[in-house]
Coordinates of N, CA and C in Angstrom, one line a residue:
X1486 N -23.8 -72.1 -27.9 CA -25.1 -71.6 -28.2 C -25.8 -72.7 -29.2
X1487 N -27.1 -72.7 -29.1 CA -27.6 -73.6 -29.8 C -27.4 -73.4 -31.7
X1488 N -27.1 -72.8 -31.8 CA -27.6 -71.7 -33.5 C -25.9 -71.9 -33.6
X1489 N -24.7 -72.4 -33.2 CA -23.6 -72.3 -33.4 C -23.1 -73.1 -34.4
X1490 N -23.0 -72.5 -35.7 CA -22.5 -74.1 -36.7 C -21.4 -73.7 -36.8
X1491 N -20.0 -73.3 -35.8 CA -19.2 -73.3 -36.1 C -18.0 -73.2 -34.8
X1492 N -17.5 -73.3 -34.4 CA -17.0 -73.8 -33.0 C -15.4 -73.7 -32.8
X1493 N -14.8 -72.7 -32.3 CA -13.3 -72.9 -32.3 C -12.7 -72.7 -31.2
X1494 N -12.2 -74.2 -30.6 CA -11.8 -73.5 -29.1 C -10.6 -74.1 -28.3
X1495 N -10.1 -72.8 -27.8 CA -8.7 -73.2 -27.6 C -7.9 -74.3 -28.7
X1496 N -7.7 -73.3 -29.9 CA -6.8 -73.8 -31.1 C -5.5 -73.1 -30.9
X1497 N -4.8 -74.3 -31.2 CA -3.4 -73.7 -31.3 C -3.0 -74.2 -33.2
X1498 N -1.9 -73.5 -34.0 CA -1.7 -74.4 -35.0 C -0.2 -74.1 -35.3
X1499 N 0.5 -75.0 -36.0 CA 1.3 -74.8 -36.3 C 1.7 -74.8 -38.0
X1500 N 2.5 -73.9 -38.8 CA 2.9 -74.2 -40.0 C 4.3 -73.6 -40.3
X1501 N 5.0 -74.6 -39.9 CA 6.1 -74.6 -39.7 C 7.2 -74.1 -38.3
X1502 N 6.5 -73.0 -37.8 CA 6.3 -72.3 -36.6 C 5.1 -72.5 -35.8
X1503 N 4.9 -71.9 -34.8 CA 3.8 -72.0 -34.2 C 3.1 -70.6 -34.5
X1504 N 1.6 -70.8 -35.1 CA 1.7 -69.5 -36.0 C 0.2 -69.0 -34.8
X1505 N -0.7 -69.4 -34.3 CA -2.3 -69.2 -33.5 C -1.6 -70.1 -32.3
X1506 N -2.1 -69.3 -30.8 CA -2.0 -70.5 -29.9 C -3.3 -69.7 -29.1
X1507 N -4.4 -71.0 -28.6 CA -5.6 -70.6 -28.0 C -6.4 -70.0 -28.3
X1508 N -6.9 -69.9 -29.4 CA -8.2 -69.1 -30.3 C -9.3 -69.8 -30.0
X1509 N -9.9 -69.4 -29.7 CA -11.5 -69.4 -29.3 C -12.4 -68.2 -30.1
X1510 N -13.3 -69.0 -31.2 CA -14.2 -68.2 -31.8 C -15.7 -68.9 -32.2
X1511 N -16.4 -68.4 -31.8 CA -17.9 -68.9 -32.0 C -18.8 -68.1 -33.1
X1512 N -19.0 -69.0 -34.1 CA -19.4 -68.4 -35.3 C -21.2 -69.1 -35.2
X1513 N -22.8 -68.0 -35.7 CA -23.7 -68.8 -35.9 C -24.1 -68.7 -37.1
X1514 N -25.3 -69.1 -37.4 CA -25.9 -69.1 -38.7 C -25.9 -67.9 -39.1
X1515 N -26.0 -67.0 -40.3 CA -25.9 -65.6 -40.7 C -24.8 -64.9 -40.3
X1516 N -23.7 -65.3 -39.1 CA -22.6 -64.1 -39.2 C -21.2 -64.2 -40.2
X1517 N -21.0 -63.0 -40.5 CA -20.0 -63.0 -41.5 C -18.4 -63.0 -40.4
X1518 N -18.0 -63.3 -40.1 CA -16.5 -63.6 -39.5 C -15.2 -62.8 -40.1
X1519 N -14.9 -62.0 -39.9 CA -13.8 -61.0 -41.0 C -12.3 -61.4 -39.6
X1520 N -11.2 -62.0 -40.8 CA -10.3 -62.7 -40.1 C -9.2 -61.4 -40.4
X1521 N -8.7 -60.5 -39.5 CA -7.5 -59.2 -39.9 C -6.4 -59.8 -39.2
X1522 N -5.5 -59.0 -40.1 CA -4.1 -58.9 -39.5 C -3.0 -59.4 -40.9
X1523 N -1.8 -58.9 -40.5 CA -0.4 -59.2 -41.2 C -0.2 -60.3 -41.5
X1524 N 0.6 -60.5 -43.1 CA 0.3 -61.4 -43.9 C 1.8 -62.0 -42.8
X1525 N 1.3 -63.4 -42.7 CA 1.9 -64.3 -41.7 C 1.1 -64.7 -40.4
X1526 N 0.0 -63.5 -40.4 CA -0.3 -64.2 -39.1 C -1.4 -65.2 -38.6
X1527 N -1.6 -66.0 -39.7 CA -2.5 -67.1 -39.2 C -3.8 -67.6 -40.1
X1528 N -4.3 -66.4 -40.6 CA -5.6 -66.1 -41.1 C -5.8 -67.4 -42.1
X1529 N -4.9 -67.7 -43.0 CA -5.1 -68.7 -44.4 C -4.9 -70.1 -43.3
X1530 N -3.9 -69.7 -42.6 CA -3.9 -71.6 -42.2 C -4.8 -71.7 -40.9
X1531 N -5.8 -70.8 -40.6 CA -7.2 -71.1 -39.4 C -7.9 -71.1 -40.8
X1532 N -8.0 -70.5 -41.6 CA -9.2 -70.9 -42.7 C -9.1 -72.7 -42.9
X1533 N -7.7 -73.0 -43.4 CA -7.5 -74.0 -43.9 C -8.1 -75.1 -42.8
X1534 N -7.9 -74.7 -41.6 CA -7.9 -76.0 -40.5 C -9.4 -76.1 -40.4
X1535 N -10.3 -75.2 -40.5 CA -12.0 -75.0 -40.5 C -12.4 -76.0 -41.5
X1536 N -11.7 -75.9 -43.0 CA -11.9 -76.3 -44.0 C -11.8 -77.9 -43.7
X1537 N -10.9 -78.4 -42.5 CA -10.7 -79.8 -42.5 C -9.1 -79.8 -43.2
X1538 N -8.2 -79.1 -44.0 CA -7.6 -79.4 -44.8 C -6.1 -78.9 -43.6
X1539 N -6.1 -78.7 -42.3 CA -4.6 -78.5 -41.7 C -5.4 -79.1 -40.2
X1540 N -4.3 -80.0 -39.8 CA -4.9 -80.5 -38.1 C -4.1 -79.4 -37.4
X1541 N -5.2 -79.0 -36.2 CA -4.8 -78.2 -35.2 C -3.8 -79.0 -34.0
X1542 N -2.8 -78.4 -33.5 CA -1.9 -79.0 -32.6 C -2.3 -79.4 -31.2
X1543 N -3.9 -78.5 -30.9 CA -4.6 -78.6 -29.6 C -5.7 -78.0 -29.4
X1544 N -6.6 -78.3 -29.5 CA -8.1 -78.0 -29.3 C -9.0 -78.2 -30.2
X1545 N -10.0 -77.9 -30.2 CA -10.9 -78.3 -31.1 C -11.7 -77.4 -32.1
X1546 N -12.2 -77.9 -33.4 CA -12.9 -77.3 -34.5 C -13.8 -77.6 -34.8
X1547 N -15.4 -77.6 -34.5 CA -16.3 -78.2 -34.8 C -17.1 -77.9 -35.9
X1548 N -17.6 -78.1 -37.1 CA -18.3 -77.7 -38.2 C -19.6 -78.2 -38.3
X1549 N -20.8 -77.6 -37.7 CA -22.1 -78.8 -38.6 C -22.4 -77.7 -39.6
X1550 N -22.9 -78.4 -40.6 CA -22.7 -78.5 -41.8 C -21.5 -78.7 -42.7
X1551 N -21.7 -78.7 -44.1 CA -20.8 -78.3 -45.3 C -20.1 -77.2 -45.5
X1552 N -18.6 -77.4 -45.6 CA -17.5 -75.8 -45.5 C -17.2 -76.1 -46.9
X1553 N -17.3 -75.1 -47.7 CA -16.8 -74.1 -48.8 C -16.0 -73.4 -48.7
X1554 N -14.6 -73.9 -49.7 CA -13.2 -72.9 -49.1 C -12.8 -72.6 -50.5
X1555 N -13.4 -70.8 -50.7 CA -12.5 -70.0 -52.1 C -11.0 -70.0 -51.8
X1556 N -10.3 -70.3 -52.2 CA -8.5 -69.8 -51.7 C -8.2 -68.7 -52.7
X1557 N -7.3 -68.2 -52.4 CA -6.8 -67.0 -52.7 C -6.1 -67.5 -54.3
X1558 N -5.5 -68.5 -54.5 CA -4.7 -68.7 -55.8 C -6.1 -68.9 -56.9
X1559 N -7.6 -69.4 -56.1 CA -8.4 -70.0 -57.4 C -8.2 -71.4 -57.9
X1560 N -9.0 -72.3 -57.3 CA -8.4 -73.8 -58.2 C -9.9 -74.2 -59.2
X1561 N -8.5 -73.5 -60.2 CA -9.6 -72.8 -61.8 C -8.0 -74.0 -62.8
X1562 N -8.8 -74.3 -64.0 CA -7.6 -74.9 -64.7 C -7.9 -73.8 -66.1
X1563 N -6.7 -73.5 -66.2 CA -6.7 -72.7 -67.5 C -7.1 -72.6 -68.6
X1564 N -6.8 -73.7 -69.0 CA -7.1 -74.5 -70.7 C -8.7 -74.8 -70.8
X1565 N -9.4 -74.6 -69.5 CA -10.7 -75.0 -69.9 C -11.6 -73.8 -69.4
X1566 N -12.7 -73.8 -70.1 CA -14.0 -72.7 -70.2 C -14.5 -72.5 -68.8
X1567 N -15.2 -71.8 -68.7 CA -15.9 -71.5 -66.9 C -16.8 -72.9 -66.9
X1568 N -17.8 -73.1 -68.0 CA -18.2 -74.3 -67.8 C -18.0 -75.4 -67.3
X1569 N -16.9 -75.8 -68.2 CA -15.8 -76.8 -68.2 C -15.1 -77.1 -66.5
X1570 N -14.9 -75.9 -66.2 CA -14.5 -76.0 -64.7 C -15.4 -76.1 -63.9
X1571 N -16.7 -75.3 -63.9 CA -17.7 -75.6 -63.3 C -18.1 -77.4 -63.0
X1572 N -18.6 -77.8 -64.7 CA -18.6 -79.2 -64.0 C -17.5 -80.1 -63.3
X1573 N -16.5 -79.8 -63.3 CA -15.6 -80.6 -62.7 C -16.0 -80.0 -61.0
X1574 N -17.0 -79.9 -60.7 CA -17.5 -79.3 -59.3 C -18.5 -80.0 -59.4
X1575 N -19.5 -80.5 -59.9 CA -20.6 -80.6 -59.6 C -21.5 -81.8 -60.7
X1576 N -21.9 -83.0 -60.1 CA -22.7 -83.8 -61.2 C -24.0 -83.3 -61.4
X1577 N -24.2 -82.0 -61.8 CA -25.1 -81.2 -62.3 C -25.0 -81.3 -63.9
X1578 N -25.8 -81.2 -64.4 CA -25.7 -80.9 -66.1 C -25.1 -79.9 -66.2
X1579 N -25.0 -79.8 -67.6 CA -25.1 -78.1 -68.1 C -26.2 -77.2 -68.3
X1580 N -27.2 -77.5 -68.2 CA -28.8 -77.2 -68.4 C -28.9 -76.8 -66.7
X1581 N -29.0 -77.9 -65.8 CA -29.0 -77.5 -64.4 C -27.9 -76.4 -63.6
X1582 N -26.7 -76.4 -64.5 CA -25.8 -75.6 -64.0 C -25.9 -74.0 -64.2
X1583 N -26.5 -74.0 -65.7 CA -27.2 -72.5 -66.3 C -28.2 -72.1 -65.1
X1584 N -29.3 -73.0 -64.9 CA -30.1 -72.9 -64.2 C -29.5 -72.0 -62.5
X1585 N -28.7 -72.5 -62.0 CA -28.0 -72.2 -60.6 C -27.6 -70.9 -60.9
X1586 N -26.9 -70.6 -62.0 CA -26.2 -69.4 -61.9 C -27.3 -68.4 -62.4
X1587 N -28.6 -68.8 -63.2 CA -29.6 -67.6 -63.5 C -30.4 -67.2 -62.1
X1588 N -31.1 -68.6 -61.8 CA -32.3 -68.3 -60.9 C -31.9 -68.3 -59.5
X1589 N -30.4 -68.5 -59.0 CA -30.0 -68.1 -57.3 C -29.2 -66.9 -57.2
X1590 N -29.0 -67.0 -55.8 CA -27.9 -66.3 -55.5 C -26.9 -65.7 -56.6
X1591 N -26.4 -67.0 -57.3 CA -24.9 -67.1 -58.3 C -25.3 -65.8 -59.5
X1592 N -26.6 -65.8 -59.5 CA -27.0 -64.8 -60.6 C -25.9 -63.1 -60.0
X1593 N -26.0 -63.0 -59.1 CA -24.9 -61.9 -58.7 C -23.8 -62.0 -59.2
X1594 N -22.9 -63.1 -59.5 CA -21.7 -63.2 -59.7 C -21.9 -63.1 -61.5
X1595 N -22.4 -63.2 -61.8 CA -22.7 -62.8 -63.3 C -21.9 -63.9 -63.9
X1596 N -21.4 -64.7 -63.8 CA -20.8 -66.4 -64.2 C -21.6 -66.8 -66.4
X1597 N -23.0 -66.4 -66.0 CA -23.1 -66.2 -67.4 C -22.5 -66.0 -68.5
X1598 N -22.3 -64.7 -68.1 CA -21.5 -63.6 -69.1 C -20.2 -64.0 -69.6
X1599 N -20.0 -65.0 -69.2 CA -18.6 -65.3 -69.8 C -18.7 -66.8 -69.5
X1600 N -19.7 -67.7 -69.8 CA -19.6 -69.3 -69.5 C -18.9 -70.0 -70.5
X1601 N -18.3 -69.4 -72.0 CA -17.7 -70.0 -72.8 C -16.2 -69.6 -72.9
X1602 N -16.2 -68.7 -72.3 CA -14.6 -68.4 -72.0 C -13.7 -69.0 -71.3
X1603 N -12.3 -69.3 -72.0 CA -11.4 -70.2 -71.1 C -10.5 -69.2 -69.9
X1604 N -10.7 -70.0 -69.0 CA -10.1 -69.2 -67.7 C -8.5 -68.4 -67.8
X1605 N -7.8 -68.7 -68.6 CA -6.7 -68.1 -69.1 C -6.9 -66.7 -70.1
X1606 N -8.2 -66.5 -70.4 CA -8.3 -65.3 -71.0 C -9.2 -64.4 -70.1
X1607 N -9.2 -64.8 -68.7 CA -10.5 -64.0 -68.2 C -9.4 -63.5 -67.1
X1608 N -10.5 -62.1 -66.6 CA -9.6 -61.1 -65.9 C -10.0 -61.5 -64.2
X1609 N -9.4 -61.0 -63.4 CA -8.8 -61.4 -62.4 C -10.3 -61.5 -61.5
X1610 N -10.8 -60.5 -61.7 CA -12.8 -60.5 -61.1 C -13.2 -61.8 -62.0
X1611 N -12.9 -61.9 -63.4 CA -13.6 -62.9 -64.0 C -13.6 -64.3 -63.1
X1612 N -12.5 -64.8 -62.5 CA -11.4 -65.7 -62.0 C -12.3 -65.9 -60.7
X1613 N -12.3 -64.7 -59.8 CA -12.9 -65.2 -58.5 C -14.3 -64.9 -58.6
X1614 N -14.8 -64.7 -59.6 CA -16.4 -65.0 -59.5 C -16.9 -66.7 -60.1
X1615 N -15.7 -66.9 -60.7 CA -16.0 -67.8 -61.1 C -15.8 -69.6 -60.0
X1616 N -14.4 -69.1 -59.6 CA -14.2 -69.8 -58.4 C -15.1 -69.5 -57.0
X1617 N -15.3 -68.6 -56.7 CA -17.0 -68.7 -55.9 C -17.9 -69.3 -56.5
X1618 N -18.2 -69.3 -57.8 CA -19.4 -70.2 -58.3 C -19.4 -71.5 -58.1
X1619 N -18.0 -71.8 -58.5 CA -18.0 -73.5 -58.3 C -17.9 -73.9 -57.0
X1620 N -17.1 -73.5 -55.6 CA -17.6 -73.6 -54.7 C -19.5 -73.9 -54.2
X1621 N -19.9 -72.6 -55.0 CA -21.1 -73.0 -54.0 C -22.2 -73.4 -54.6
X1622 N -21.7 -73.9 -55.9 CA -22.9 -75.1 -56.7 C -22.6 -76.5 -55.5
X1623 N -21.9 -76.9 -55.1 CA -22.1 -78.0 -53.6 C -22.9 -77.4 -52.4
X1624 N -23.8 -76.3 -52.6 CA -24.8 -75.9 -51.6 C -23.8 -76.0 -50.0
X1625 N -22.7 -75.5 -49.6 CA -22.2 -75.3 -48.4 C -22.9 -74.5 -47.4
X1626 N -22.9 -74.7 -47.0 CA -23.8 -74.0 -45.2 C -22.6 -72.9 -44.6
X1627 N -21.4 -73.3 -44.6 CA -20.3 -72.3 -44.3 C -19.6 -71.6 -45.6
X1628 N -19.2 -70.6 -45.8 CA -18.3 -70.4 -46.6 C -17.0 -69.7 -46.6
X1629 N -16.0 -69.9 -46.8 CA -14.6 -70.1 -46.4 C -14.1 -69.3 -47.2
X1630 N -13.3 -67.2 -47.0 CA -13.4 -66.7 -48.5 C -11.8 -66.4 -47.8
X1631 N -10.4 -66.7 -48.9 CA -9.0 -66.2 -48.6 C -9.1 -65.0 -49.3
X1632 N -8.8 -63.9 -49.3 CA -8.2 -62.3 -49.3 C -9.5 -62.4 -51.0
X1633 N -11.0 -62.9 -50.5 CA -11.5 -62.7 -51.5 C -12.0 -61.7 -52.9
X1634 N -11.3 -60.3 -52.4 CA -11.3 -59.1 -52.9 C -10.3 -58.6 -53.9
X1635 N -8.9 -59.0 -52.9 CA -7.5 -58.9 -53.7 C -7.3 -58.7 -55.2
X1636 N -6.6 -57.6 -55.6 CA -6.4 -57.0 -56.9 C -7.3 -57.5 -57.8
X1637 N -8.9 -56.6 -57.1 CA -9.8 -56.8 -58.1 C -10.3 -55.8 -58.3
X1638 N -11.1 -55.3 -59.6 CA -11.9 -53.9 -60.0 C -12.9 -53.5 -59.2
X1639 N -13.3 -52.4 -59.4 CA -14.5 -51.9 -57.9 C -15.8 -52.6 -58.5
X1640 N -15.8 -52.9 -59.9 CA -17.8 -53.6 -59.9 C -17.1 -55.1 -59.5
X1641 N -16.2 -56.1 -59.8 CA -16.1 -57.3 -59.5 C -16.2 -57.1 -57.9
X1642 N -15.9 -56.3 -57.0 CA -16.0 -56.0 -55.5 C -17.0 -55.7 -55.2
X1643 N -17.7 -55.1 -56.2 CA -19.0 -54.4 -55.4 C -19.8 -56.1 -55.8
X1644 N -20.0 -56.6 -56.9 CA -20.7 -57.9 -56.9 C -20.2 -59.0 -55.9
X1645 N -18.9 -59.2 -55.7 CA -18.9 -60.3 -54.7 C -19.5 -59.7 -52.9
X1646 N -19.3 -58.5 -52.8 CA -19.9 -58.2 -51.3 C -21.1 -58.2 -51.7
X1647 N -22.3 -58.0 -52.5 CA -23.5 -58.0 -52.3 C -23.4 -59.5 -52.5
X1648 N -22.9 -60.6 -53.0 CA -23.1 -62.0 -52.8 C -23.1 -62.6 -51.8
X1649 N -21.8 -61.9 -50.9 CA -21.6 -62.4 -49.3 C -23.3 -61.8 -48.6
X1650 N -23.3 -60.4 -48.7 CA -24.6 -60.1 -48.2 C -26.1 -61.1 -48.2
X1651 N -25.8 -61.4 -49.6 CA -26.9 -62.3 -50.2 C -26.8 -63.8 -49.9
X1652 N -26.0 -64.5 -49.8 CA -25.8 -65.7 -49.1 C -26.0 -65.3 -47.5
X1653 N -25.8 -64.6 -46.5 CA -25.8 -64.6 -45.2 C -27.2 -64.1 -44.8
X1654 N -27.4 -63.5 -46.0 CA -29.1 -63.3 -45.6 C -29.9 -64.1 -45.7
X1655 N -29.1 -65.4 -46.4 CA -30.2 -66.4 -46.7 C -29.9 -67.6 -44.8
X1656 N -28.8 -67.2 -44.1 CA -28.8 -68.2 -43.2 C -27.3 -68.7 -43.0
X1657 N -26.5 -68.3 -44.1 CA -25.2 -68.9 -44.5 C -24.3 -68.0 -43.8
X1658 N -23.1 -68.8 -43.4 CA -22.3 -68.1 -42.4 C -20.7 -67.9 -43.6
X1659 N -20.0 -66.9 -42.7 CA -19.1 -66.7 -43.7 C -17.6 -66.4 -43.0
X1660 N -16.6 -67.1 -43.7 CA -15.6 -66.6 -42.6 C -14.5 -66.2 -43.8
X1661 N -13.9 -64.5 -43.3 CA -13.0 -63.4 -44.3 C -11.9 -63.6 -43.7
X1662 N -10.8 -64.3 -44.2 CA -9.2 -63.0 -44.6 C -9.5 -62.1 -45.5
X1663 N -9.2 -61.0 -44.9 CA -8.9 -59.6 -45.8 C -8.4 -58.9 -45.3
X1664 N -8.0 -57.8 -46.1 CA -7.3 -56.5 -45.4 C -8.2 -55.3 -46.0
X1665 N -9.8 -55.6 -46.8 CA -10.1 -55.1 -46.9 C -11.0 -54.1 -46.2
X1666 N -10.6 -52.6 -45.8 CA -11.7 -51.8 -45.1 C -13.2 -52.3 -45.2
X1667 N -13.5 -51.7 -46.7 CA -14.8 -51.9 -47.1 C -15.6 -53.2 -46.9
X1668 N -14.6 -54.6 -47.1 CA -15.4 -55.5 -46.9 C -15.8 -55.8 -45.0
X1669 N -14.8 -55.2 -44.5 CA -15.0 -55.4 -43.1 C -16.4 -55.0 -42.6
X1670 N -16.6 -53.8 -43.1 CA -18.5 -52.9 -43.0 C -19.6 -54.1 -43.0
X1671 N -18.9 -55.5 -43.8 CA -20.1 -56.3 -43.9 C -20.0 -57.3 -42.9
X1672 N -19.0 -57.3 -41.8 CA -18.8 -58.2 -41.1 C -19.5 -58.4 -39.4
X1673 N -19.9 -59.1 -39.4 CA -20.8 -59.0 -38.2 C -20.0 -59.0 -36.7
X1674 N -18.6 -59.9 -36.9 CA -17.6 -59.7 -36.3 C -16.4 -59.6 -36.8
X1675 N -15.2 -59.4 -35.9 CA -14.1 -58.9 -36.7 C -13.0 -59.5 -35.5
X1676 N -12.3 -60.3 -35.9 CA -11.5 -60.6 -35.3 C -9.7 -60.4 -35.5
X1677 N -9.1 -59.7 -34.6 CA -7.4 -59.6 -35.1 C -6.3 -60.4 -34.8
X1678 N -5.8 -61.1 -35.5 CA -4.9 -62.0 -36.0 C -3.5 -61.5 -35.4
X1679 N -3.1 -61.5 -34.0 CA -1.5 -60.7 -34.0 C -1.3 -61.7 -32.9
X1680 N -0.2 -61.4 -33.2 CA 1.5 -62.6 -32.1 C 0.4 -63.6 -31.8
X1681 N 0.1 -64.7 -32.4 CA -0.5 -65.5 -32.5 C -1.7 -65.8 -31.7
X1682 N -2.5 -64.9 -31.2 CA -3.5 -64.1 -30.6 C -4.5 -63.8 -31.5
X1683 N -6.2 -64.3 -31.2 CA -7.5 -63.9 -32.0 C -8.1 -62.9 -31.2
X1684 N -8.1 -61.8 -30.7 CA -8.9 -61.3 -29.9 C -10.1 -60.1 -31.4
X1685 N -11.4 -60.8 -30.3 CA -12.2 -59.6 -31.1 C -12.1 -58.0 -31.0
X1686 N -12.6 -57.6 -32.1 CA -12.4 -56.0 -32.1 C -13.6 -55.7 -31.3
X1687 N -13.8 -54.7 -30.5 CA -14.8 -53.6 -29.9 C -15.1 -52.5 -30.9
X1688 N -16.4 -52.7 -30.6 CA -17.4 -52.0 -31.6 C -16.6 -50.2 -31.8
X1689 N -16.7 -49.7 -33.0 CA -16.1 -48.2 -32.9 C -14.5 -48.4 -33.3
X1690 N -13.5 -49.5 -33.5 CA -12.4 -49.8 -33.2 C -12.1 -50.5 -35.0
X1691 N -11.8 -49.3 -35.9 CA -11.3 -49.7 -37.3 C -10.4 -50.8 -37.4
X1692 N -10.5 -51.4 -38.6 CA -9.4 -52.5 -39.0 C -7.9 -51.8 -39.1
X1693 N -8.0 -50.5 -39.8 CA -7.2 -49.8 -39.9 C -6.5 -49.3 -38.3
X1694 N -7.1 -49.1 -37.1 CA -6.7 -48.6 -36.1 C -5.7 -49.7 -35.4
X1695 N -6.4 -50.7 -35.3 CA -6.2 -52.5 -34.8 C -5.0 -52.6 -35.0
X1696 N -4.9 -52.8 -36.7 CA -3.4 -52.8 -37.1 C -2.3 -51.8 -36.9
X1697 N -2.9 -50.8 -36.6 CA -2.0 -49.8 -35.8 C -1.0 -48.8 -37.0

């Protein structure tokens, strides 16, 4: 399709095993992509290989635009402030950087509220709003979210899903590992990750049923 900035076909991959063989997925501008299934089967290293960061064993990945990849661990350094981490993302000022997080999108993640705080004293929502931030001060076109949700409080969840909302409404495409129900409600498509197999879900057909 013309509107396709994101392209996956007949991928096989391997990490250490042979973990995806023959995935075919067509992602366009505004869809959110929700990646399900059992931890092992694939989800983080098809994120990774979108990302550019794992080569596929056979077929092809095509990306136009810029891919943004949150990972699930956070690459946040401890010892230093949100700020502090922030600019190590971005040759933005700190004046222009206040600016990003009041007057866009980022203003969701509330990144403010704690811009002087060093990442070793911030709580686990603190952590991945903040690592969402610095991802998408590089203005990415795709964004790449691992188990984005994961042992976080219900307002840090309820602000990162209205951000996903809020980025894809602006044009921005999005691709989910999760095992989260709730977050799946936001997904435009849903795809399940088993015996090395991507097949989409049919409309009416829960994350929770899928997995059986």
């Amino acid at each position: 399709m013309a509107d396709s900035i994101v392209t996956i076909e007949k991928v096989s991959l391997k990490y250490k095993k042979t973990v995806l063989t023959d995935v075919t997925i067509t992602a366009e501008k505004g869809d959110v992509i929700g990646l399900l299934g059992l931890n092992g089967s694939g989800k983080s290293t098809l994120l990774s290989a979108i990302a550019g960061l794992r080569r596929t064993s056979s077929g092809t990945i095509k990306v136009l635009g810029k891919a943004g990849f949150v990972t699930q661990e956070n690459a946040l350094i401890d010892e230093l402030t949100a700020m502090d981490n922030l600019k190590m993302w971005t040759p933005l000022s700190k004046a222009e950087i206040l600016k990003e997080l009041t007057d866009t999108e980022l203003s969701i993640l509330k990144v403010n509220d704690f811009i002087d705080l060093k990442v070793r004293r911030m709580s686990g929502g603190m952590k991945k709003r903040l690592a969402i931030a610095s991802v998408l001060l590089s203005k990415p076109d795709i964004l790449l979210m691992d188990e984005p949700l994961a042992a976080l409080d219900i307002p840090a969840k309820n602000d990162i899903i209205k951000f996903i909302d809020s980025f894809r409404a602006k044009g921005g495409t999005v691709f989910i590992a999760s095992h989260s129900e709730e977050l799946f409600k936001h997904c435009s498509k849903i795809y399940l990750l088993k015996n090395g197999a991507a097949t989409l879900l049919p409309a009416g057909i829960s994350p929770a049923e899928a997995l059986g």
